[in-house]
CSV table of C-alpha atoms in Angstrom, one decimal:
chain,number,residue,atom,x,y,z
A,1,UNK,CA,26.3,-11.0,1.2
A,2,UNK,CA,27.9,-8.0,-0.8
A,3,UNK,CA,25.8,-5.8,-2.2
A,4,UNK,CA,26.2,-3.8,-5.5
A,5,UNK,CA,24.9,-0.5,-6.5
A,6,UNK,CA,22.1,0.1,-8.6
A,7,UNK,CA,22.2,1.4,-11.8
A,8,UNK,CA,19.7,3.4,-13.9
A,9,UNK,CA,19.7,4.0,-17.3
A,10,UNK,CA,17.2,6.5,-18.8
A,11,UNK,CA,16.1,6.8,-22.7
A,12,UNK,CA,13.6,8.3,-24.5
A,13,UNK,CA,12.0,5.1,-25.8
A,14,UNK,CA,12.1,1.0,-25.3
A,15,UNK,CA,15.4,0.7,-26.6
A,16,UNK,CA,17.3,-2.6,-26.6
A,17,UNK,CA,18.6,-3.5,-23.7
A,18,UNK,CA,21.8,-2.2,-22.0
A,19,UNK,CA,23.0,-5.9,-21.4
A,20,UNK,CA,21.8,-8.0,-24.2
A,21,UNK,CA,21.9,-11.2,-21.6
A,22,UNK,CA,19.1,-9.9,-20.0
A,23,UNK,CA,15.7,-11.7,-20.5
A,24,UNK,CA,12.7,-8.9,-20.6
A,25,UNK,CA,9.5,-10.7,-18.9
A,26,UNK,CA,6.1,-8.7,-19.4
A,27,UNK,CA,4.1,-8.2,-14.9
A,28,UNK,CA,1.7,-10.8,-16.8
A,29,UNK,CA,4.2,-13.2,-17.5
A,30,UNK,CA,3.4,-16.9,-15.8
A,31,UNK,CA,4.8,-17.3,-12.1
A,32,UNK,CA,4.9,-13.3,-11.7
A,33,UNK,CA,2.3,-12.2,-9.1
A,34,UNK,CA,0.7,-9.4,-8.7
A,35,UNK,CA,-0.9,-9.0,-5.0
A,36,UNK,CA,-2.8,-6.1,-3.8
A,37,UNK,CA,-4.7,-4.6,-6.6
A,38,UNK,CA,-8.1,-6.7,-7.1
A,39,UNK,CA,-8.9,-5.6,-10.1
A,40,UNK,CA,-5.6,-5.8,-11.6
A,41,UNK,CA,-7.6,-8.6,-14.2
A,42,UNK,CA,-10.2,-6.9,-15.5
A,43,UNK,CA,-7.6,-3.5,-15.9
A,44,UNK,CA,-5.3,-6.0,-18.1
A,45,UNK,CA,-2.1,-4.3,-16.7
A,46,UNK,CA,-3.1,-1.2,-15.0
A,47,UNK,CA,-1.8,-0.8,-11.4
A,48,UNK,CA,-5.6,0.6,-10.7
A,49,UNK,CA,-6.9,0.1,-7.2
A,50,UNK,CA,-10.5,1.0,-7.7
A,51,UNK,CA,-12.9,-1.0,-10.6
A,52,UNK,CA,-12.5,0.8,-13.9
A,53,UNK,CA,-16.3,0.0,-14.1
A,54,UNK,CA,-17.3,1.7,-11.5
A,55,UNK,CA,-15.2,5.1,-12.0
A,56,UNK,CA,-18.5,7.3,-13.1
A,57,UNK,CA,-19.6,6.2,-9.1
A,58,UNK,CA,-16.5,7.4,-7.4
A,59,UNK,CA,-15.8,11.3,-6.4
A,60,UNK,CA,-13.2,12.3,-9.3
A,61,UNK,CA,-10.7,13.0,-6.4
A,62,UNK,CA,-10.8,9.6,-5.3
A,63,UNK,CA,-10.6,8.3,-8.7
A,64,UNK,CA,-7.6,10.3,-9.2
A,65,UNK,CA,-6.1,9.2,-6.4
A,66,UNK,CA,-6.9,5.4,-7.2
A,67,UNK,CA,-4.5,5.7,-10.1
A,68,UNK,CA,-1.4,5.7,-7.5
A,69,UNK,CA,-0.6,1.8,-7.0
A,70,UNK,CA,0.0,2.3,-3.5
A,71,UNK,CA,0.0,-1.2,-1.6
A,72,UNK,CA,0.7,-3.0,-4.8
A,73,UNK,CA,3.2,-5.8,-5.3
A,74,UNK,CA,4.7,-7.5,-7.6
A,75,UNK,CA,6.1,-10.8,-6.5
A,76,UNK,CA,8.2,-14.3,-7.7
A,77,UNK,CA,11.6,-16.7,-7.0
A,78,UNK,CA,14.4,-16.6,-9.2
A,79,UNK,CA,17.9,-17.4,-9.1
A,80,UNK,CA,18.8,-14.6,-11.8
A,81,UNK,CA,22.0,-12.3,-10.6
A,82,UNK,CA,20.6,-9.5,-12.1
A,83,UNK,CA,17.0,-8.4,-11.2
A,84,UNK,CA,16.4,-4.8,-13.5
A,85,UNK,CA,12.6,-3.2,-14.3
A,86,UNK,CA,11.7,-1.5,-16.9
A,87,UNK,CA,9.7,1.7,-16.0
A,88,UNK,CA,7.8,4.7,-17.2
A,89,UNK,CA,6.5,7.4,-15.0
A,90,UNK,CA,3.4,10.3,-15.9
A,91,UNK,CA,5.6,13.1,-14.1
A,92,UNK,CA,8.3,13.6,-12.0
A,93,UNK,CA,8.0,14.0,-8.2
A,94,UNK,CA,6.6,17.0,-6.8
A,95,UNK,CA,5.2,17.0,-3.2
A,96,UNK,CA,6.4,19.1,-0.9
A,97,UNK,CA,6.1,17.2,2.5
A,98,UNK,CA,7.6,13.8,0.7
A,99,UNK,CA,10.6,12.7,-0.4
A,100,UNK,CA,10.4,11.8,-4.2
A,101,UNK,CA,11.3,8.0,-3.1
A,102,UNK,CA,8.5,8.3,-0.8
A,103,UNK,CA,6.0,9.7,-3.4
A,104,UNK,CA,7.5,7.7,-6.6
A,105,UNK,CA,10.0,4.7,-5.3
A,106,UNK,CA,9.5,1.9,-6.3
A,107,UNK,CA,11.2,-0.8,-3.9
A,108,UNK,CA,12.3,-4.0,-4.3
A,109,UNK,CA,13.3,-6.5,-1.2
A,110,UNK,CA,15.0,-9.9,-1.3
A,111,UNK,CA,13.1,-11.8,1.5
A,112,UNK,CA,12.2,-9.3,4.2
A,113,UNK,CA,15.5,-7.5,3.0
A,114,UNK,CA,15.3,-4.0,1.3
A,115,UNK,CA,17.8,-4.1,-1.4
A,116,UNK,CA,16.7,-1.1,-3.5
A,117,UNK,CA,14.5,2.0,-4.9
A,118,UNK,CA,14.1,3.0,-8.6
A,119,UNK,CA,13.5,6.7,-9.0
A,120,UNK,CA,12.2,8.8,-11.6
A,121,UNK,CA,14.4,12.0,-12.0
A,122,UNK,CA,12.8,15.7,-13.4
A,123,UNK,CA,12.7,14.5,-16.8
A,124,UNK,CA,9.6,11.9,-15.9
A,125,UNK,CA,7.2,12.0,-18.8
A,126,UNK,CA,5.1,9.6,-20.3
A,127,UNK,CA,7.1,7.2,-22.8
A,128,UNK,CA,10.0,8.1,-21.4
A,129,UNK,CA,11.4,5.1,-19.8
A,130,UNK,CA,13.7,4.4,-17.2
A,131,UNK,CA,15.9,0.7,-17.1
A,132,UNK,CA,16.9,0.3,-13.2
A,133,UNK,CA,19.0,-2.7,-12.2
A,134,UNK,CA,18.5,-3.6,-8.8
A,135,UNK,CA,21.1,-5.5,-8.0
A,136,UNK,CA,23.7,-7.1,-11.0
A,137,UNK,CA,26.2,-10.0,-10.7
A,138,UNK,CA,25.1,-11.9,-7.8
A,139,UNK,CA,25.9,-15.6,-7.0
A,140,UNK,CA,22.8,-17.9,-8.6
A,141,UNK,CA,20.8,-18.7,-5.6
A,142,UNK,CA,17.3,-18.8,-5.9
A,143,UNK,CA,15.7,-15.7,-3.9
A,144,UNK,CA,12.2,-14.4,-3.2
A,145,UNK,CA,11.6,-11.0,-4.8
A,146,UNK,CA,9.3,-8.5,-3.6
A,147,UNK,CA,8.9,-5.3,-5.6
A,148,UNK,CA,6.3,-2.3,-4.1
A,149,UNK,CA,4.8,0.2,-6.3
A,150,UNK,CA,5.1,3.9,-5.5
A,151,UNK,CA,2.7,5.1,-3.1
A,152,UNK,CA,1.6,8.9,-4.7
A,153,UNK,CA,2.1,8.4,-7.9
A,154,UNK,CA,1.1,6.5,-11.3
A,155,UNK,CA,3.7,4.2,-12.2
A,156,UNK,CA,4.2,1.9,-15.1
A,157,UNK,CA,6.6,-1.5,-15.0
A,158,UNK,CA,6.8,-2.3,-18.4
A,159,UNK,CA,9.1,-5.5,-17.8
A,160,UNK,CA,11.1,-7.5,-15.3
A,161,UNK,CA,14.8,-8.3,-16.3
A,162,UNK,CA,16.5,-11.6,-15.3
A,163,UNK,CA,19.1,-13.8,-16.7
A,164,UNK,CA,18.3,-15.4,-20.2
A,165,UNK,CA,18.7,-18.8,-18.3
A,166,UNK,CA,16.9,-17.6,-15.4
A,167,UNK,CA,14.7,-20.0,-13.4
A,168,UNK,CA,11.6,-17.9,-12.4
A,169,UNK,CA,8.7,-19.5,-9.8
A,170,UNK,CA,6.0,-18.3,-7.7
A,171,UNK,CA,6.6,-16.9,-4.6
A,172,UNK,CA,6.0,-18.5,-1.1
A,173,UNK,CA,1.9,-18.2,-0.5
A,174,UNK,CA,0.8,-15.8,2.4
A,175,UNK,CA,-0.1,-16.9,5.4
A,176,UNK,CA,-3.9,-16.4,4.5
A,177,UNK,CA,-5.0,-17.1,0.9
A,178,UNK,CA,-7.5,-13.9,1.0
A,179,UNK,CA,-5.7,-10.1,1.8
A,180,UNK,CA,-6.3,-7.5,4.7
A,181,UNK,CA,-7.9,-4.6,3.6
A,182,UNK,CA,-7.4,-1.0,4.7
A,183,UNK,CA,-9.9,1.9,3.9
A,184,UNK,CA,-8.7,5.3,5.2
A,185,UNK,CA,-6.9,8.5,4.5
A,186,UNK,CA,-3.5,10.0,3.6
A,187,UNK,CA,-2.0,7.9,6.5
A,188,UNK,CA,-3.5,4.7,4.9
A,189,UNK,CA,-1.8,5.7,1.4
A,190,UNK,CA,1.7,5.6,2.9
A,191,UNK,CA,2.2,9.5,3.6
A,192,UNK,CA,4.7,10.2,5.2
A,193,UNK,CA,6.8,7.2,4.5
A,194,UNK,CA,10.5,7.3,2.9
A,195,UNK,CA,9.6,4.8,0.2
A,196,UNK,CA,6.9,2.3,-0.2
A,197,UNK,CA,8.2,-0.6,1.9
A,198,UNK,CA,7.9,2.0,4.8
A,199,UNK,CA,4.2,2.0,4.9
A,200,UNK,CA,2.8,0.3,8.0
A,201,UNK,CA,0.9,-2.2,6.2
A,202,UNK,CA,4.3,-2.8,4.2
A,203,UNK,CA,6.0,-3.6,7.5
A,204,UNK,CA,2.7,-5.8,8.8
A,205,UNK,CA,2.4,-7.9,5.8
A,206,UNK,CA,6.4,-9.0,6.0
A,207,UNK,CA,6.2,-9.2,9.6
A,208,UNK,CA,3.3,-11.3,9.6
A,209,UNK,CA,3.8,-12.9,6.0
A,210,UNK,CA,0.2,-10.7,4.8
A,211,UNK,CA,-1.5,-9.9,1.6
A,212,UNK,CA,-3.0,-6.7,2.3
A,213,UNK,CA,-5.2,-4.0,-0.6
A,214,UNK,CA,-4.3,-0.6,0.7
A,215,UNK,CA,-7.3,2.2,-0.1
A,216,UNK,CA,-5.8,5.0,1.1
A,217,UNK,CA,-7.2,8.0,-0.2
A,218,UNK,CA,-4.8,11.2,0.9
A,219,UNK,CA,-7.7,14.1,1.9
A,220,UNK,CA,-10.4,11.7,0.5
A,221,UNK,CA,-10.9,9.0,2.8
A,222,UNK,CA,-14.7,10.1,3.9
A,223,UNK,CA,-16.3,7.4,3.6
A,224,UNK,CA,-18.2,7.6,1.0
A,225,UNK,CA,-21.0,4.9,-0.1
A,226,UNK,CA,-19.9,4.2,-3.2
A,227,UNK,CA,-16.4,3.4,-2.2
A,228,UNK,CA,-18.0,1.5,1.1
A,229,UNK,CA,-19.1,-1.0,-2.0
A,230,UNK,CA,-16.3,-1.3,-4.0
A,231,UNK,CA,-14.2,-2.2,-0.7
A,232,UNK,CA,-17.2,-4.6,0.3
A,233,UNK,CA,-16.7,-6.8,-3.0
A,234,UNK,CA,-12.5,-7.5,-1.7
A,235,UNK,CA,-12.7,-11.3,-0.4
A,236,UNK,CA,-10.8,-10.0,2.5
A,237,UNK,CA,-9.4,-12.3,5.6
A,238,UNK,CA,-10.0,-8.8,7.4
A,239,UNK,CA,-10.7,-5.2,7.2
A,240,UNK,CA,-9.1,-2.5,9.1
A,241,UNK,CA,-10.7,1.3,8.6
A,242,UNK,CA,-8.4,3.9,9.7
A,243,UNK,CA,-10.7,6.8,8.3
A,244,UNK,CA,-12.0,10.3,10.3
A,245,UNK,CA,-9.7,12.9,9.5
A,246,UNK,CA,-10.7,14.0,6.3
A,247,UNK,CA,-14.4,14.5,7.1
A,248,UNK,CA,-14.7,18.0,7.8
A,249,UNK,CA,-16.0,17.5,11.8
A,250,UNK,CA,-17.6,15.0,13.8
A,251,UNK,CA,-21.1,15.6,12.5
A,252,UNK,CA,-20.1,14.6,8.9
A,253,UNK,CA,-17.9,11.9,10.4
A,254,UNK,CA,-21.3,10.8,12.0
A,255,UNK,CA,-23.0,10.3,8.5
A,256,UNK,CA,-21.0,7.7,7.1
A,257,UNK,CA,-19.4,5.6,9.8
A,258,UNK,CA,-21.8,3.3,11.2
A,259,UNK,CA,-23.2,3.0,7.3
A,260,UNK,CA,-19.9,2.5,6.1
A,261,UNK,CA,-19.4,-0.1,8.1
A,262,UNK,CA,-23.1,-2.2,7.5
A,263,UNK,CA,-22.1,-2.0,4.0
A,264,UNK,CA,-19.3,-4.1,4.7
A,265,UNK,CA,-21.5,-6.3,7.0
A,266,UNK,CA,-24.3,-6.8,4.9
A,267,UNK,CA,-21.6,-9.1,2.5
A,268,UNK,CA,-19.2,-10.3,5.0
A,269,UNK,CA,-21.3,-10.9,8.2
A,270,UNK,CA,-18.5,-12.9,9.8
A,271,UNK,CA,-15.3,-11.1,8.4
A,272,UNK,CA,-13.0,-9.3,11.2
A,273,UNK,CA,-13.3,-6.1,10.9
A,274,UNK,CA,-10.5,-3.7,13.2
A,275,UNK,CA,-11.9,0.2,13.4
A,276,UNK,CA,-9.2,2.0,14.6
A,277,UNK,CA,-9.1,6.2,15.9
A,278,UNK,CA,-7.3,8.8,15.1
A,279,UNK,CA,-4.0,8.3,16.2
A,280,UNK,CA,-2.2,11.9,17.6
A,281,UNK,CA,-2.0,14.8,16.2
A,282,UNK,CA,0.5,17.9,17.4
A,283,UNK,CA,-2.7,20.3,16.7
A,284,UNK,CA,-4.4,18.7,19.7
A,285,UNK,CA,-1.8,20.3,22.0
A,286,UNK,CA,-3.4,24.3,20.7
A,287,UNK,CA,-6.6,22.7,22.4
A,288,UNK,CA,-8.2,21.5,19.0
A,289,UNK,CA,-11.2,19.0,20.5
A,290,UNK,CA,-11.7,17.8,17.0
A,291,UNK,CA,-10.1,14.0,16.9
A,292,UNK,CA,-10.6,13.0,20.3
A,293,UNK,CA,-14.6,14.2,19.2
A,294,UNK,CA,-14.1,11.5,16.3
A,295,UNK,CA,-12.5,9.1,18.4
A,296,UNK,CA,-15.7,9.5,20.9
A,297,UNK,CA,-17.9,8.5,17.6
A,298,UNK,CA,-15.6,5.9,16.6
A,299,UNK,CA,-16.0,3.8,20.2
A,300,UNK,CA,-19.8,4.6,20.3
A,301,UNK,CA,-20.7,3.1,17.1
A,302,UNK,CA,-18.1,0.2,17.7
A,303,UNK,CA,-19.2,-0.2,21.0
A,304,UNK,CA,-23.0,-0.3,19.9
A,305,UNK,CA,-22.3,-2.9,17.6
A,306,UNK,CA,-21.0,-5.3,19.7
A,307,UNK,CA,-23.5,-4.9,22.1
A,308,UNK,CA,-25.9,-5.8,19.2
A,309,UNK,CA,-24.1,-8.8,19.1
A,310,UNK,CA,-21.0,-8.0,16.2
A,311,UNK,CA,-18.3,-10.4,18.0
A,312,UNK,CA,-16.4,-9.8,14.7
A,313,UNK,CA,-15.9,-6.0,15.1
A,314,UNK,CA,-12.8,-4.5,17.3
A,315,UNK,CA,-11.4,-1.0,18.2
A,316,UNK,CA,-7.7,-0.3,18.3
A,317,UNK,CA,-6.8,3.4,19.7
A,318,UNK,CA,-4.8,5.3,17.2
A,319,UNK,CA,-3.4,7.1,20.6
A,320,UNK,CA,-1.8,3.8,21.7
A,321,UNK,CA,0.0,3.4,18.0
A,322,UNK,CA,0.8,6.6,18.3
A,323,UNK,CA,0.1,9.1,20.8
A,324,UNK,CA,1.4,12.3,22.4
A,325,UNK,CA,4.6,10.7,23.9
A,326,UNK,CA,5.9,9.6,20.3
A,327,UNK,CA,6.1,12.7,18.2
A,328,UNK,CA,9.2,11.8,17.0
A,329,UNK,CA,7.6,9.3,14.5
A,330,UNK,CA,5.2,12.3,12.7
A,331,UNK,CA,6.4,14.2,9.9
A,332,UNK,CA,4.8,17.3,9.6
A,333,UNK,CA,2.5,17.4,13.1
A,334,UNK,CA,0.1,14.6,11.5
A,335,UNK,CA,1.8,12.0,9.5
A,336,UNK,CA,3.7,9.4,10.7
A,337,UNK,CA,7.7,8.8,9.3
A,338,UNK,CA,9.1,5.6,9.1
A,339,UNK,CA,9.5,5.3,12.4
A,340,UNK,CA,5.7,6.6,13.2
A,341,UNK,CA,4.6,3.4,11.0
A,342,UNK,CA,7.1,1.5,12.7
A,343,UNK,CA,5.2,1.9,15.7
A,344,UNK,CA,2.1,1.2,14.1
A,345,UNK,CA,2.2,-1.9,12.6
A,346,UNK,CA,3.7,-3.2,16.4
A,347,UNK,CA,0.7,-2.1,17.5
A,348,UNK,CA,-1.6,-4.1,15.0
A,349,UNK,CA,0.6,-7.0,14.2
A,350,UNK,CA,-0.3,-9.1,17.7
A,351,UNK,CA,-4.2,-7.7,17.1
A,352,UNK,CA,-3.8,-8.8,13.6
A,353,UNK,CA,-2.3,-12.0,14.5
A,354,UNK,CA,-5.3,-13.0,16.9
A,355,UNK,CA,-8.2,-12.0,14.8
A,356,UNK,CA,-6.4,-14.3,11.4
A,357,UNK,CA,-5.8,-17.0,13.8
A,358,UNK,CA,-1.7,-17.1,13.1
């Protein structure tokens, strides 16, 4: 199939549009869904991943944080040649260990087929908006179009472009009705990944056909109460915590684990849950004792669980995901690259398989 280049047009307001054939659909247009983000409802529009309700309850970091749509989707079948967003970014990108398609990307796949990332450039401020075609002039077949939101930064899609004649439908349902859900740290959010359908739970849910809610929390994922109880309302078909790192040492780590994850049990006493350990880190070569000290509380609690008779509760080794003989797949000594998450969700997609009964 021949591909075409994308095209971005930037103005300083909603102008008409560059080609008037082009039909503007608001995300909350009918057949257009929006996976991911729970309370996407109740925030009429906002690609929010914590409860607006319930902000006052969260550490203001975390809040913060909940503002980046990471893990969000938005998803439908059409057999428009031209598929173009409308867009408007708070700032440009500014991280230093990502590239700005990893921090502010937005992707968009055709199938299991990455076709495309829209970009903010330095300009990015708010009412500024940004008209990116993905793809323009294609034969009319009907396709199924997945677009994910930027992982480290707030991102708005003001509308969806198709042909004026377009048919638009819902997209093929997920395997399981209800999503995975992943509580964690900076590695959960999608860092170091080169753009948003890099993330391993990005690569899990197309290999596996998955909804997942991704709450990541880059240097935030502690564990707190409040947060175990915002994750505990999810419907999930699972929940996978991949959080240790950013407590301070094992003894804090020690505070919230076990109670993080009775929270969870005390409303889903039957729902999978996968607790994995920190996978490697290049620090641990200097002698550092401090994740393999986590990964030690991590299998006790786990392991004292199950003995109490949790047969829904599994560990997963971060070390076999990724461990000291794949240093090629981190970034900066602690966060995995493409390839890092590549191995990752290999490592969880037969585990995930088994406990969703695929």
């Amino acid at each position: 199939m021949l591909r075409f280049s994308s095209v971005l047009f930037v103005a300083a307001g909603l102008v008409a549009a560059q080609d008037p054939a082009l039909h503007w659909m608001p995300v909350t247009s009918p057949k257009i869904d929006v996976a991911g983000l729970p309370w996407f409802q109740e925030h009429h529009g906002e690609f929010w991943r914590l409860p607006a309700q319930s902000q006052v309850m969260f550490p203001k970091e975390v809040w913060t944080l909940s503002l980046d749509p990471t893990g969000g989707r938005i998803r439908f079948r059409t057999d428009s040649s031209t598929v173009a967003l409308r867009l408007e970014w708070p700032y440009p990108p500014e991280m230093g260990n990502m590239h700005s398609f990893g921090q502010s990307g937005v992707d968009l796949y055709v199938g299991n087929t990455y076709w495309g990332t829209a970009v903010p450039n330095k300009d990015a401020a708010p009412a500024k908006v940004y008209e990116h075609a993905y793809f323009k002039g294609q034969p009319r077949v009907m396709r199924e179009i997945t677009i994910y939101l930027a992982l480290y930064s707030p991102v708005k899609v003001l509308e969806i472009g198709v042909d004026q004649n377009a048919a638009v439908e819902f997209a093929t349902p997920f395997a399981v009705a209800a999503p995975v859900v992943f509580y964690g740290t900076s590695i959960t959010q999608g860092g170091c990944a080169s753009r948003p359908g890099m993330s391993y739970q990005a690569i899990l849910g197309r290999r596996l056909n998955l909804n997942h809610v991704n709450l990541g929390f880059s240097g935030n994922g502690k564990g707190e109460a409040a947060v175990a109880r915002a994750v505990a309302e999810i419907d999930a078909a699972a929940f996978v915590l991949d959080f240790a790192q950013n407590n301070s040492d094992v003894d804090s780590l020690a505070q919230v684990y076990d109670p993080f994850i009775g929270v969870l049990r005390e409303r889903h006493p039957d729902t999978p849950i996968v607790s994995i350990t920190p996978i490697y880190a290049t620090g641990e070569t200097t002698g550092s004792q401090r994740n393999e000290q986590m990964r030690a509380l991590i299998r006790k609690v786990v392991s004292r669980r199950i003995a109490a008779g949790d047969t829904h509760l599994q560990l997963v080794e971060g070390t076999d995901l990724l461990g000291p003989s794949r240093v090629d797949g981190l970034v900066d000594g602690t966060h995995p690259n493409d390839l890092g998450f590549q191995w990752m969700a290999e490592g969880l997609a037969e585990r995930l398989r088994k406990v969703l009964g695929l």
